[in-house]
């Protein structure tokens, strides 16, 4: 069986399941997520796995150990996407993991441990701005307060989850038993240019950067675009614009720091009305948590100064924080050894992107394998990983699983 080709075919099939006509978007607890869970669940059954969906909508396939007392190796990634996404970010990790189990099943191989392949319910946080919902539920770090968050249509997370078929009240019980876990290993497209520059198919992740996400609002005064003199305006959009450039200026000056405003909304949103309120998102990341936290404090002060200078009000709500995570050395070494067998060298890369592994690190050791990403382009329909590189990733993961079994 050409498992790499099978993964590519399945990626194409999943890319057709979207809540948007024009592009690939799958958000938490949406009908599109339901359809993807059903399709991937059928592939899991074909690979000899028993399948369930947990309280928050994670899809979990179980491939039993040779002995019932065996521990569990967790593999997988997320099945939700950003807006207008590429087809690899998330599903690639689930499908490579599934290919490894299918290989074991077809060769009638049982290991001293079980394997569970997880398709996480929400890593991107597009619908409710809080990310890692699925992995936090399994890690026991889910914040039940998040269930009260509302989406753009005013639907709470709890209502959306019930409509999806989940059980908000049972999320706390979804936490996995840490004593049974060997670790969580995630394969993911690199989403950066390093492997392409090194002309290598895969690389091993050393650490995952920490991130802060905030929602900021500048509140001024709506007014008539034709009659309010410039010196009498309290224009919230101009305040936001000045702040966006201040963010960029500070981030350019601070090595290793990235800061992004991905969303901005001016209200009431009419061409002849001075915006009374402007809302924006902020995403701040740095490998060092103290630097990231200090930067957020500085940006909050700067936003306050800009607001005061324009006689507008500034509201700041931090909606997500995740600390930087170091991948577990023993698992990473097994990945490195397996990688060296297939490409001669095993580069270590830090991840600027967040991953479910960052949340799973709260309950078990984690490691990640990156797959070369064409032009480093991601969170973009042009995102691409080659069938040949996917084939290397599958081989490396098969060898990783074998070496882990031998080390038991
Ligand atoms: O935003 C991220 O880093 C990831 O794609 N969720
Ligand atoms: Mn991802
Ligand atoms: Mn992503």
Coordinates of C-alpha atoms and ligand atoms in Angstrom, one line a residue:
X1 CA 0.0 0.0 0.0
X2 CA 1.3 3.5 -0.9
X3 CA 0.3 5.1 2.4
X4 CA 1.7 8.6 1.4
X5 CA -0.7 8.6 -1.6
X6 CA -3.6 7.4 0.6
X7 CA -2.9 10.3 3.0
X8 CA -2.8 12.8 0.1
X9 CA -6.1 11.5 -1.3
X10 CA -7.7 11.7 2.2
X11 CA -6.3 15.3 2.7
X12 CA -8.1 16.2 -0.6
X13 CA -11.3 14.5 0.6
X14 CA -11.2 16.5 4.0
X15 CA -10.4 19.7 2.1
X16 CA -13.9 19.4 0.4
X17 CA -15.6 19.6 3.8
X18 CA -16.0 23.3 4.7
X19 CA -18.5 25.7 6.2
X20 CA -17.6 28.3 3.6
X21 CA -18.3 28.2 -0.1
X22 CA -15.2 30.0 -1.3
X23 CA -12.5 28.3 0.8
X24 CA -11.7 25.8 3.5
X25 CA -13.0 26.8 7.0
X26 CA -14.0 24.3 9.7
X27 CA -14.7 25.8 13.1
X28 CA -15.5 24.3 16.5
X29 CA -18.7 22.2 16.8
X30 CA -19.8 23.1 13.3
X31 CA -21.7 20.7 11.0
X32 CA -18.5 20.6 8.9
X33 CA -16.7 19.2 11.9
X34 CA -19.4 16.7 12.4
X35 CA -18.9 15.5 8.8
X36 CA -15.1 15.4 9.1
X37 CA -15.4 13.4 12.4
X38 CA -17.7 10.9 10.7
X39 CA -15.4 10.4 7.7
X40 CA -12.1 10.1 9.6
X41 CA -13.9 7.9 12.1
X42 CA -14.8 5.5 9.3
X43 CA -11.1 5.4 8.2
X44 CA -10.2 4.7 11.8
X45 CA -12.5 1.7 11.9
X46 CA -11.1 0.4 8.6
X47 CA -7.7 0.5 10.3
X48 CA -8.9 -1.8 13.1
X49 CA -9.6 0.9 15.7
X50 CA -12.6 1.4 17.9
X51 CA -13.8 5.0 17.7
X52 CA -15.5 7.4 20.0
X53 CA -16.2 11.2 20.2
X54 CA -15.7 12.7 23.6
X55 CA -17.6 15.3 25.5
X56 CA -16.1 18.3 23.7
X57 CA -16.1 16.7 20.2
X58 CA -12.6 15.2 20.0
X59 CA -12.5 12.2 17.7
X60 CA -10.5 9.3 19.3
X61 CA -9.5 6.1 17.6
X62 CA -8.1 3.3 19.8
X63 CA -5.8 0.5 18.5
X64 CA -5.4 -2.0 21.4
X65 CA -2.1 -3.1 22.9
X66 CA -0.9 -6.8 22.9
X67 CA -1.9 -6.9 26.6
X68 CA -4.8 -5.0 28.2
X69 CA -2.5 -3.6 30.8
X70 CA -0.5 -1.7 28.2
X71 CA -0.1 2.0 28.4
X72 CA -1.2 4.4 25.7
X73 CA 0.8 6.3 23.1
X74 CA -1.2 9.3 21.8
X75 CA -0.8 10.5 18.2
X76 CA -2.8 13.0 16.2
X77 CA -3.5 16.7 15.6
X78 CA -6.5 18.9 15.1
X79 CA -9.3 18.7 12.5
X80 CA -10.5 22.3 12.8
X81 CA -9.0 25.0 10.5
X82 CA -8.4 28.7 10.3
X83 CA -10.5 30.7 7.8
X84 CA -9.6 30.1 4.2
X85 CA -7.1 27.5 5.4
X86 CA -4.6 25.2 3.7
X87 CA -5.5 21.5 3.8
X88 CA -2.4 20.3 5.7
X89 CA -2.5 22.3 9.0
X90 CA -4.0 19.8 11.4
X91 CA -5.4 17.0 9.2
X92 CA -1.9 16.0 8.1
X93 CA -1.0 14.9 11.6
X94 CA -4.2 13.0 12.1
X95 CA -3.8 11.1 8.7
X96 CA -0.1 10.3 9.1
X97 CA -0.9 8.8 12.6
X98 CA -3.8 6.9 11.1
X99 CA -1.5 5.6 8.3
X100 CA 0.9 4.2 11.0
X101 CA -1.9 2.4 12.7
X102 CA -3.3 1.1 9.4
X103 CA 0.2 -0.3 8.7
X104 CA 0.3 -2.1 12.1
X105 CA -3.2 -3.5 11.5
X106 CA -2.4 -4.7 8.0
X107 CA 0.8 -6.4 9.2
X108 CA -1.2 -7.8 12.2
X109 CA 1.3 -6.2 14.6
X110 CA 0.3 -5.6 18.2
X111 CA 2.6 -3.5 20.5
X112 CA 3.2 -3.5 24.2
X113 CA 1.2 -0.3 24.3
X114 CA -2.1 0.8 22.7
X115 CA -2.2 3.7 20.3
X116 CA -4.9 6.4 20.3
X117 CA -5.2 8.7 17.4
X118 CA -6.9 12.0 18.2
X119 CA -8.6 14.4 15.9
X120 CA -8.8 17.5 18.2
X121 CA -12.0 19.5 18.2
X122 CA -10.6 23.0 18.2
X123 CA -6.9 24.1 18.1
X124 CA -7.3 27.3 16.1
X125 CA -9.8 29.1 18.3
X126 CA -11.5 30.7 15.3
X127 CA -15.1 30.5 16.6
X128 CA -14.5 31.4 20.3
X129 CA -11.0 32.9 20.3
X130 CA -9.9 30.5 23.0
X131 CA -7.6 27.9 21.5
X132 CA -6.7 24.2 22.4
X133 CA -10.3 23.5 23.5
X134 CA -10.0 19.8 22.7
X135 CA -6.5 19.2 24.0
X136 CA -7.2 21.2 27.2
X137 CA -10.2 18.9 27.8
X138 CA -8.0 15.8 27.6
X139 CA -5.2 17.5 29.6
X140 CA -7.7 18.5 32.4
X141 CA -6.9 22.2 31.9
X142 CA -10.2 23.2 30.2
X143 CA -11.7 26.4 31.7
X144 CA -15.4 25.9 32.1
X145 CA -15.9 29.6 32.1
X146 CA -15.1 29.4 28.4
X147 CA -18.5 27.7 27.9
X148 CA -20.1 31.1 28.4
X149 CA -18.2 32.7 25.5
X150 CA -20.4 33.7 22.6
X151 CA -19.6 33.5 18.9
X152 CA -20.3 36.1 16.2
X153 CA -24.0 35.1 16.2
X154 CA -24.3 35.2 20.0
X155 CA -24.3 31.4 20.4
X156 CA -22.6 30.3 23.6
X157 CA -19.9 27.5 23.4
X158 CA -22.2 25.3 25.6
X159 CA -25.1 25.7 23.2
X160 CA -23.0 25.1 20.2
X161 CA -21.5 22.0 21.8
X162 CA -25.0 20.6 22.8
X163 CA -26.2 21.2 19.2
X164 CA -23.1 19.3 18.0
X165 CA -23.9 16.4 20.2
X166 CA -21.3 17.1 22.9
X167 CA -21.9 17.2 26.6
X168 CA -20.5 20.4 28.2
X169 CA -21.2 19.1 31.8
X170 CA -19.0 16.1 31.1
X171 CA -15.9 17.9 29.8
X172 CA -14.2 17.7 33.2
X173 CA -14.5 13.9 33.1
X174 CA -12.9 13.8 29.7
X175 CA -9.5 14.3 31.3
X176 CA -7.2 11.4 30.5
X177 CA -5.5 9.3 33.1
X178 CA -1.9 10.6 33.1
X179 CA -0.6 7.3 34.7
X180 CA -1.7 5.4 31.5
X181 CA 0.0 7.7 29.0
X182 CA 3.4 7.2 27.4
X183 CA 3.3 10.5 25.7
X184 CA 1.8 12.5 22.8
X185 CA 3.6 12.9 19.5
X186 CA 2.2 15.2 16.8
X187 CA 3.2 15.4 13.1
X188 CA 2.6 18.8 11.6
X189 CA 3.4 20.8 8.5
X190 CA 6.3 23.2 9.6
X191 CA 4.5 26.4 8.6
X192 CA 7.9 28.0 8.2
X193 CA 10.8 28.0 5.7
X194 CA 13.6 26.2 7.6
X195 CA 13.3 22.6 6.2
X196 CA 12.9 23.9 2.7
X197 CA 16.1 26.0 3.2
X198 CA 17.9 22.9 4.5
X199 CA 16.4 20.8 1.6
X200 CA 15.2 18.2 4.1
X201 CA 11.8 16.5 4.3
X202 CA 11.3 16.4 8.1
X203 CA 12.7 17.9 11.3
X204 CA 12.2 17.4 15.0
X205 CA 10.7 20.1 17.2
X206 CA 12.7 21.3 20.2
X207 CA 10.2 23.7 21.8
X208 CA 6.8 25.4 21.1
X209 CA 6.7 29.1 21.7
X210 CA 4.3 30.7 24.2
X211 CA 1.5 32.9 23.1
X212 CA -0.9 35.6 24.4
X213 CA -4.2 36.5 22.6
X214 CA -6.2 39.6 23.5
X215 CA -9.2 41.4 22.3
X216 CA -8.9 45.2 22.5
X217 CA -11.6 47.9 22.0
X218 CA -11.2 51.7 21.5
X219 CA -14.4 53.5 22.3
X220 CA -14.8 57.1 21.0
X221 CA -17.8 58.9 19.6
X222 CA -19.7 58.1 16.4
X223 CA -20.4 61.3 14.4
X224 CA -21.2 62.8 11.0
X225 CA -18.3 62.5 8.6
X226 CA -19.3 65.8 7.0
X227 CA -19.9 68.0 9.9
X228 CA -17.5 67.2 12.8
X229 CA -14.3 69.2 12.4
X230 CA -11.1 67.1 12.7
X231 CA -10.0 68.7 16.0
X232 CA -13.3 67.8 17.7
X233 CA -13.4 64.1 16.8
X234 CA -13.0 61.1 19.1
X235 CA -12.3 58.7 16.3
X236 CA -11.8 55.1 17.6
X237 CA -10.4 53.8 14.3
X238 CA -7.7 56.4 14.2
X239 CA -6.7 55.4 17.8
X240 CA -6.7 51.7 16.8
X241 CA -4.6 52.5 13.7
X242 CA -2.0 54.4 15.7
X243 CA -1.9 51.4 18.2
X244 CA -1.5 48.9 15.4
X245 CA 1.6 50.7 14.1
X246 CA 2.9 51.1 17.7
X247 CA 2.6 47.2 18.0
X248 CA 4.6 46.7 14.8
X249 CA 7.3 49.2 15.8
X250 CA 7.8 47.5 19.2
X251 CA 7.8 44.0 17.8
X252 CA 10.4 44.9 15.1
X253 CA 12.7 46.2 17.9
X254 CA 12.5 43.1 20.1
X255 CA 14.4 40.0 18.9
X256 CA 12.4 36.8 18.7
X257 CA 9.1 38.6 19.3
X258 CA 6.1 38.4 16.8
X259 CA 2.9 40.4 17.3
X260 CA -0.1 40.4 14.9
X261 CA -3.4 42.2 14.6
X262 CA -5.4 39.7 12.5
X263 CA -8.9 41.1 13.0
X264 CA -10.2 44.7 13.1
X265 CA -13.8 45.9 13.1
X266 CA -14.9 49.6 12.9
X267 CA -18.4 50.2 14.1
X268 CA -21.1 51.1 13.1
X269 CA -19.3 50.5 9.8
X270 CA -20.7 53.1 7.5
X271 CA -18.7 55.3 5.1
X272 CA -20.1 58.6 6.3
X273 CA -20.0 57.8 10.1
X274 CA -16.9 58.5 12.3
X275 CA -16.3 55.0 13.9
X276 CA -17.6 55.2 17.5
X277 CA -16.0 51.8 18.5
X278 CA -13.2 49.8 17.0
X279 CA -12.3 46.3 18.1
X280 CA -9.1 44.4 17.2
X281 CA -7.4 41.1 18.0
X282 CA -3.8 40.9 19.2
X283 CA -1.5 37.8 19.1
X284 CA 1.8 38.1 20.8
X285 CA 4.5 35.3 20.9
X286 CA 8.0 34.8 22.1
X287 CA 10.1 31.8 23.1
X288 CA 10.6 33.3 26.6
X289 CA 7.4 33.7 28.7
X290 CA 8.8 36.6 30.8
X291 CA 9.6 38.6 27.7
X292 CA 6.2 37.9 26.2
X293 CA 4.4 38.9 29.4
X294 CA 6.5 42.2 29.8
X295 CA 5.8 43.0 26.2
X296 CA 2.0 42.7 26.7
X297 CA 2.3 45.0 29.8
X298 CA 4.1 47.6 27.7
X299 CA 1.6 47.3 24.8
X300 CA -1.3 47.8 27.3
X301 CA 0.4 51.0 28.6
X302 CA 0.9 52.2 25.1
X303 CA -2.7 51.6 24.2
X304 CA -3.8 53.6 27.3
X305 CA -1.5 56.5 26.3
X306 CA -2.9 56.6 22.7
X307 CA -6.5 56.4 24.1
X308 CA -5.8 59.3 26.5
X309 CA -4.2 61.4 23.8
X310 CA -7.3 61.0 21.7
X311 CA -9.9 61.3 24.5
X312 CA -11.2 57.7 23.8
X313 CA -11.5 54.8 26.2
X314 CA -9.5 51.6 25.8
X315 CA -10.7 48.1 27.0
X316 CA -8.2 45.2 27.0
X317 CA -9.3 41.5 27.5
X318 CA -6.7 38.8 27.6
X319 CA -8.6 35.7 26.1
X320 CA -5.8 33.2 25.9
X321 CA -2.4 32.5 27.4
X322 CA -0.2 29.5 26.8
X323 CA 3.3 29.1 28.2
X324 CA 6.3 28.0 26.0
X325 CA 6.7 24.2 26.1
X326 CA 10.0 22.2 25.7
X327 CA 9.5 18.8 23.9
X328 CA 10.5 15.8 26.0
X329 CA 14.1 14.8 25.3
X330 CA 13.7 11.0 25.3
X331 CA 10.8 11.0 22.8
X332 CA 12.5 13.7 20.7
X333 CA 15.7 11.5 20.6
X334 CA 13.7 8.5 19.3
X335 CA 12.3 10.8 16.6
X336 CA 15.8 12.1 15.8
X337 CA 17.2 8.6 15.5
X338 CA 14.3 7.5 13.2
X339 CA 14.7 10.7 11.2
X340 CA 18.5 10.1 10.7
X341 CA 17.7 6.6 9.3
X342 CA 15.6 8.2 6.5
X343 CA 17.4 11.4 5.7
X344 CA 20.8 11.2 7.2
X345 CA 20.3 14.2 9.6
X346 CA 17.7 15.3 12.0
X347 CA 17.5 19.1 12.3
X348 CA 16.0 20.5 15.6
X349 CA 13.5 23.4 15.0
X350 CA 11.7 25.7 17.5
X351 CA 8.0 26.1 16.6
X352 CA 6.7 29.7 16.3
X353 CA 3.2 28.2 15.8
X354 CA 1.1 26.9 18.6
X355 CA 0.1 23.2 18.6
X356 CA -2.1 20.9 20.6
X357 CA 1.1 19.4 21.9
X358 CA 1.5 22.6 23.9
X359 CA -1.7 21.9 25.8
X360 CA -1.1 18.1 26.1
X361 CA 2.3 18.8 27.8
X362 CA 0.2 19.5 31.0
X363 CA -0.6 15.8 31.2
X364 CA 2.2 13.8 29.4
X365 CA 5.5 14.1 27.7
X366 CA 5.2 15.6 24.2
X367 CA 7.2 15.6 21.0
X368 CA 6.7 16.8 17.4
X369 CA 7.8 16.0 13.9
X370 CA 7.7 18.8 11.3
X371 CA 7.2 18.2 7.6
X372 CA 8.7 20.5 5.0
X373 CA 6.3 23.4 4.0
X374 CA 6.5 24.9 0.5
X375 CA 7.8 28.4 0.7
X376 CA 7.0 28.3 4.5
X377 CA 3.4 29.4 3.5
X378 CA 0.6 28.4 5.9
X379 CA -2.8 29.6 7.1
X380 CA -3.2 30.1 3.4
X381 CA -4.8 28.0 0.7
X382 CA -1.4 27.8 -1.0
X383 CA -0.1 25.7 1.9
X384 CA 1.7 22.6 0.5
X385 CA 3.6 19.5 1.6
X386 CA 4.7 16.9 -1.0
X387 CA 3.6 13.3 -1.2
X388 CA 7.3 12.3 -1.0
X389 CA 7.9 14.2 2.2
X390 CA 4.7 12.8 3.7
X391 CA 6.0 9.4 2.8
X392 CA 9.2 10.2 4.8
X393 CA 7.1 11.3 7.8
X394 CA 5.1 8.1 7.7
X395 CA 8.3 6.0 7.6
X396 CA 9.9 8.0 10.4
X397 CA 6.8 7.6 12.6
X398 CA 6.6 3.8 11.8
X399 CA 10.3 3.5 13.0
X400 CA 9.6 5.8 16.0
X401 CA 6.7 3.5 17.1
X402 CA 8.9 0.4 16.6
X403 CA 11.8 1.9 18.6
X404 CA 9.4 3.0 21.4
X405 CA 8.1 -0.5 21.6
X406 CA 11.6 -1.9 21.8
X407 CA 12.5 0.5 24.6
X408 CA 9.5 -0.7 26.7
Ligands
LIG1 O1 -1.9 30.1 15.7 C1 -1.2 29.1 15.8 O2 -0.1 29.2 16.1 C2 -1.8 27.8 15.4 O3 -1.9 27.7 14.0 N1 -3.1 27.6 16.1
LIG2 MN1 -2.0 23.5 13.4
LIG3 MN1 -2.9 26.7 12.4

